[in-house]
């Protein structure tokens, strides 16, 4: 299995608080992604990165920011969490070509109360 | 209309059965197609890519029908361990760089 670690695995927080989720990879892959998964929806792309300090928005980026200061780490921040951001968040990586086959982390279950 | 649509199921089949899922996509210029498998409360994992000529991997066969804009997944001789949600994934063309995931089809294989 690809070396991808997400932390924390579970988090409960209150509306209005900032939250940061971390994704760490040991594969030295160039591309990293953050997705959210909600019932009845496919995985939806929040942000992605194509290199250190190179990031771009996905289809559901409002309310989220990301940073990638090292190849191995990709951080997702909810500046002020809302209940609509309760979801399962998956980090993914791909090796060479953007959108090539993805390898996913184990996910973070985030609950915003 | 969703860009990628799947029957959510569940498909309940006995062990040994053959089962097929379809997935339709709306963008006729879509270029790449995949099936991912997701076990309950786990991360998605790539099952197989779908090529224009169709492809087979053991008990699994994937087909692409561009004219009708759908891909299919056929599972023969179903095993209990095949119980999972199967996600259809499509890559649009035109440099719009993101995968589009279907919401998934749930398969339950029973003894």
GROMACS .gro file of C-alpha atoms in nm:
model
  224
    1UNK     CA    1   0.000   0.000   0.000
    2UNK     CA    2   0.107   0.356  -0.074
    3UNK     CA    3   0.253   0.539   0.223
    4UNK     CA    4  -0.012   0.800   0.299
    5UNK     CA    5  -0.101   0.903   0.650
    6UNK     CA    6  -0.384   1.133   0.744
    7UNK     CA    7  -0.419   1.294   1.083
    8UNK     CA    8  -0.628   1.312   1.283
    9UNK     CA    9  -0.845   1.013   1.194
   10UNK     CA   10  -1.142   1.159   1.378
   11UNK     CA   11  -1.218   1.508   1.498
   12UNK     CA   12  -1.515   1.678   1.661
   13UNK     CA   13  -1.513   2.054   1.668
   14UNK     CA   14  -1.747   2.347   1.715
   15UNK     CA   15  -1.881   2.586   1.456
   16UNK     CA   16  -1.651   2.881   1.402
   17UNK     CA   17  -1.330   2.716   1.513
   18UNK     CA   18  -1.032   2.666   1.279
   19UNK     CA   19  -0.937   2.312   1.187
   20UNK     CA   20  -0.631   2.175   1.009
   21UNK     CA   21  -0.608   1.829   0.861
   22UNK     CA   22  -0.272   1.685   0.766
   23UNK     CA   23  -0.171   1.451   0.490
   24UNK     CA   24   0.176   1.301   0.487
   25UNK     CA   25   0.319   1.082   0.211
   26UNK     CA   26   0.638   0.881   0.191
   27UNK     CA   27   0.614   0.808  -0.184
   28UNK     CA   28   0.766   1.134  -0.309
   29UNK     CA   29   0.471   1.174  -0.547
   30UNK     CA   30   0.431   1.511  -0.710
   31UNK     CA   31   0.053   1.543  -0.701
   32UNK     CA   32  -0.158   1.558  -0.388
   33UNK     CA   33  -0.533   1.610  -0.350
   34UNK     CA   34  -0.797   1.671  -0.088
   35UNK     CA   35  -1.144   1.527  -0.142
   36UNK     CA   36  -1.458   1.520   0.068
   37UNK     CA   37  -1.713   1.241   0.059
   38UNK     CA   38  -2.075   1.286   0.158
   39UNK     CA   39  -2.369   1.044   0.133
   40UNK     CA   40  -2.529   1.050  -0.210
   41UNK     CA   41  -2.237   1.235  -0.362
   42UNK     CA   42  -1.925   1.115  -0.530
   43UNK     CA   43  -1.594   1.225  -0.392
   44UNK     CA   44  -1.558   1.595  -0.465
   45UNK     CA   45  -1.227   1.768  -0.512
   46UNK     CA   46  -1.152   2.052  -0.270
   47UNK     CA   47  -0.797   2.151  -0.365
   48UNK     CA   48  -0.500   1.989  -0.525
   49UNK     CA   49  -0.127   2.048  -0.548
   50UNK     CA   50   0.113   1.989  -0.836
   51UNK     CA   51   0.429   2.071  -0.645
   52UNK     CA   52   0.571   2.251  -0.345
   53UNK     CA   53   0.385   2.579  -0.305
   54UNK     CA   54   0.181   2.504  -0.620
   55UNK     CA   55  -0.186   2.455  -0.549
   56UNK     CA   56  -0.516   2.507  -0.723
   57UNK     CA   57  -0.886   2.497  -0.644
   58UNK     CA   58  -1.122   2.212  -0.704
   59UNK     CA   59  -1.498   2.219  -0.738
   60UNK     CA   60  -1.582   2.273  -0.369
   61UNK     CA   61  -1.302   2.498  -0.246
   62UNK     CA   62  -1.508   2.767  -0.070
   63UNK     CA   63  -1.426   2.777   0.301
   64UNK     CA   64  -1.106   2.576   0.260
   65UNK     CA   65  -0.741   2.664   0.213
   66UNK     CA   66  -0.436   2.447   0.161
   67UNK     CA   67  -0.063   2.467   0.192
   68UNK     CA   68   0.222   2.254   0.071
   69UNK     CA   69   0.560   2.362   0.203
   70UNK     CA   70   0.725   2.022   0.154
   71UNK     CA   71   0.673   1.748  -0.102
   72UNK     CA   72   0.553   1.507   0.163
   73UNK     CA   73   0.299   1.726   0.345
   74UNK     CA   74  -0.031   1.874   0.227
   75UNK     CA   75  -0.241   2.060   0.482
   76UNK     CA   76  -0.611   2.138   0.456
   77UNK     CA   77  -0.745   2.422   0.671
   78UNK     CA   78  -1.100   2.513   0.750
   79UNK     CA   79  -1.062   2.873   0.862
   80UNK     CA   80  -1.396   2.882   1.043
   81UNK     CA   81  -1.568   2.546   1.045
   82UNK     CA   82  -1.937   2.520   0.961
   83UNK     CA   83  -2.179   2.231   1.003
   84UNK     CA   84  -2.191   2.188   0.624
   85UNK     CA   85  -1.825   2.089   0.641
   86UNK     CA   86  -1.908   1.779   0.843
   87UNK     CA   87  -1.779   1.509   0.613
   88UNK     CA   88  -1.519   1.243   0.553
   89UNK     CA   89  -1.203   1.394   0.409
   90UNK     CA   90  -0.964   1.191   0.197
   91UNK     CA   91  -0.617   1.284   0.089
   92UNK     CA   92  -0.486   1.126  -0.230
   93UNK     CA   93  -0.162   1.119  -0.427
   94UNK     CA   94  -0.061   1.041  -0.780
   95UNK     CA   95   0.282   0.986  -0.922
   96UNK     CA   96   0.345   1.154  -1.251
   97UNK     CA   97   0.052   1.281  -1.451
   98UNK     CA   98  -0.219   1.488  -1.297
   99UNK     CA   99  -0.524   1.267  -1.254
  100UNK     CA  100  -0.335   0.948  -1.307
  101UNK     CA  101  -0.440   0.665  -1.080
  102UNK     CA  102  -0.494   0.789  -0.728
  103UNK     CA  103  -0.386   0.635  -0.400
  104UNK     CA  104  -0.593   0.743  -0.103
  105UNK     CA  105  -0.524   0.787   0.264
  106UNK     CA  106  -0.751   0.628   0.524
  107UNK     CA  107  -0.965   0.938   0.566
  108UNK     CA  108  -1.055   1.181   0.842
  109UNK     CA  109  -1.406   1.186   0.986
  110UNK     CA  110  -1.478   1.548   1.078
  111UNK     CA  111  -1.787   1.648   1.273
  112UNK     CA  112  -1.869   2.017   1.317
  113UNK     CA  113  -2.128   2.074   1.589
  114UNK     CA  114  -2.806   1.593  -1.465
  115UNK     CA  115  -2.502   1.464  -1.277
  116UNK     CA  116  -2.184   1.430  -1.476
  117UNK     CA  117  -2.142   1.070  -1.369
  118UNK     CA  118  -2.441   0.861  -1.267
  119UNK     CA  119  -2.461   0.521  -1.106
  120UNK     CA  120  -2.741   0.308  -0.972
  121UNK     CA  121  -2.682   0.322  -0.595
  122UNK     CA  122  -2.810  -0.032  -0.543
  123UNK     CA  123  -2.773  -0.229  -0.331
  124UNK     CA  124  -2.730  -0.524  -0.560
  125UNK     CA  125  -2.787  -0.832  -0.345
  126UNK     CA  126  -2.651  -1.145  -0.511
  127UNK     CA  127  -2.562  -1.498  -0.396
  128UNK     CA  128  -2.209  -1.628  -0.406
  129UNK     CA  129  -2.116  -1.750  -0.749
  130UNK     CA  130  -2.351  -1.515  -0.932
  131UNK     CA  131  -2.257  -1.287  -1.215
  132UNK     CA  132  -2.342  -0.922  -1.164
  133UNK     CA  133  -2.300  -0.616  -1.383
  134UNK     CA  134  -2.303  -0.246  -1.310
  135UNK     CA  135  -2.334   0.039  -1.553
  136UNK     CA  136  -2.223   0.396  -1.517
  137UNK     CA  137  -2.325   0.677  -1.751
  138UNK     CA  138  -2.131   0.998  -1.810
  139UNK     CA  139  -2.251   1.321  -1.964
  140UNK     CA  140  -1.935   1.465  -2.123
  141UNK     CA  141  -1.885   1.299  -2.458
  142UNK     CA  142  -1.526   1.422  -2.470
  143UNK     CA  143  -1.427   1.235  -2.153
  144UNK     CA  144  -1.094   1.064  -2.195
  145UNK     CA  145  -1.009   0.828  -1.913
  146UNK     CA  146  -1.225   0.589  -1.718
  147UNK     CA  147  -1.170   0.387  -1.404
  148UNK     CA  148  -1.346   0.165  -1.153
  149UNK     CA  149  -1.254   0.207  -0.789
  150UNK     CA  150  -1.365  -0.015  -0.504
  151UNK     CA  151  -1.449   0.119  -0.159
  152UNK     CA  152  -1.507  -0.106   0.140
  153UNK     CA  153  -1.728   0.019   0.420
  154UNK     CA  154  -1.558   0.302   0.612
  155UNK     CA  155  -1.239   0.258   0.412
  156UNK     CA  156  -1.061   0.454   0.142
  157UNK     CA  157  -1.127   0.399  -0.228
  158UNK     CA  158  -0.881   0.177  -0.411
  159UNK     CA  159  -0.826   0.147  -0.782
  160UNK     CA  160  -0.984  -0.169  -0.916
  161UNK     CA  161  -0.911  -0.127  -1.284
  162UNK     CA  162  -0.877   0.117  -1.568
  163UNK     CA  163  -1.123   0.094  -1.854
  164UNK     CA  164  -0.981   0.087  -2.203
  165UNK     CA  165  -1.161   0.145  -2.531
  166UNK     CA  166  -1.107  -0.215  -2.632
  167UNK     CA  167  -1.237  -0.346  -2.302
  168UNK     CA  168  -1.021  -0.523  -2.049
  169UNK     CA  169  -1.034  -0.815  -1.814
  170UNK     CA  170  -0.864  -0.884  -1.484
  171UNK     CA  171  -0.948  -1.227  -1.350
  172UNK     CA  172  -1.318  -1.232  -1.267
  173UNK     CA  173  -1.362  -0.865  -1.351
  174UNK     CA  174  -1.435  -0.727  -1.697
  175UNK     CA  175  -1.468  -0.359  -1.782
  176UNK     CA  176  -1.618  -0.223  -2.100
  177UNK     CA  177  -1.648   0.124  -2.250
  178UNK     CA  178  -1.927   0.227  -2.485
  179UNK     CA  179  -1.847   0.575  -2.615
  180UNK     CA  180  -2.147   0.593  -2.845
  181UNK     CA  181  -2.387   0.550  -2.556
  182UNK     CA  182  -2.156   0.713  -2.302
  183UNK     CA  183  -2.140   0.444  -2.043
  184UNK     CA  184  -1.891   0.210  -1.887
  185UNK     CA  185  -1.969  -0.123  -1.732
  186UNK     CA  186  -1.820  -0.359  -1.479
  187UNK     CA  187  -1.895  -0.730  -1.487
  188UNK     CA  188  -1.807  -0.952  -1.194
  189UNK     CA  189  -1.821  -1.326  -1.248
  190UNK     CA  190  -1.836  -1.593  -0.980
  191UNK     CA  191  -1.903  -1.338  -0.704
  192UNK     CA  192  -1.726  -1.389  -0.372
  193UNK     CA  193  -1.829  -1.268  -0.028
  194UNK     CA  194  -1.519  -1.051  -0.036
  195UNK     CA  195  -1.653  -0.865  -0.341
  196UNK     CA  196  -1.907  -0.693  -0.117
  197UNK     CA  197  -1.821  -0.325  -0.142
  198UNK     CA  198  -1.919  -0.004  -0.314
  199UNK     CA  199  -1.794   0.034  -0.670
  200UNK     CA  200  -1.715   0.386  -0.784
  201UNK     CA  201  -1.716   0.489  -1.147
  202UNK     CA  202  -1.458   0.758  -1.225
  203UNK     CA  203  -1.422   0.971  -1.538
  204UNK     CA  204  -1.162   1.222  -1.649
  205UNK     CA  205  -1.292   1.505  -1.864
  206UNK     CA  206  -1.096   1.631  -2.160
  207UNK     CA  207  -0.977   1.976  -2.248
  208UNK     CA  208  -0.720   2.018  -1.976
  209UNK     CA  209  -0.981   2.044  -1.706
  210UNK     CA  210  -0.780   1.851  -1.459
  211UNK     CA  211  -0.996   1.667  -1.217
  212UNK     CA  212  -1.147   1.325  -1.182
  213UNK     CA  213  -1.524   1.305  -1.151
  214UNK     CA  214  -1.651   1.036  -0.918
  215UNK     CA  215  -1.987   0.871  -0.928
  216UNK     CA  216  -2.163   0.822  -0.597
  217UNK     CA  217  -2.111   0.447  -0.621
  218UNK     CA  218  -2.303   0.122  -0.655
  219UNK     CA  219  -2.323  -0.098  -0.350
  220UNK     CA  220  -2.283  -0.472  -0.392
  221UNK     CA  221  -2.373  -0.721  -0.122
  222UNK     CA  222  -2.279  -1.084  -0.186
  223UNK     CA  223  -2.449  -1.333   0.045
  224UNK     CA  224  -2.382  -1.702   0.114
   0.00000   0.00000   0.00000
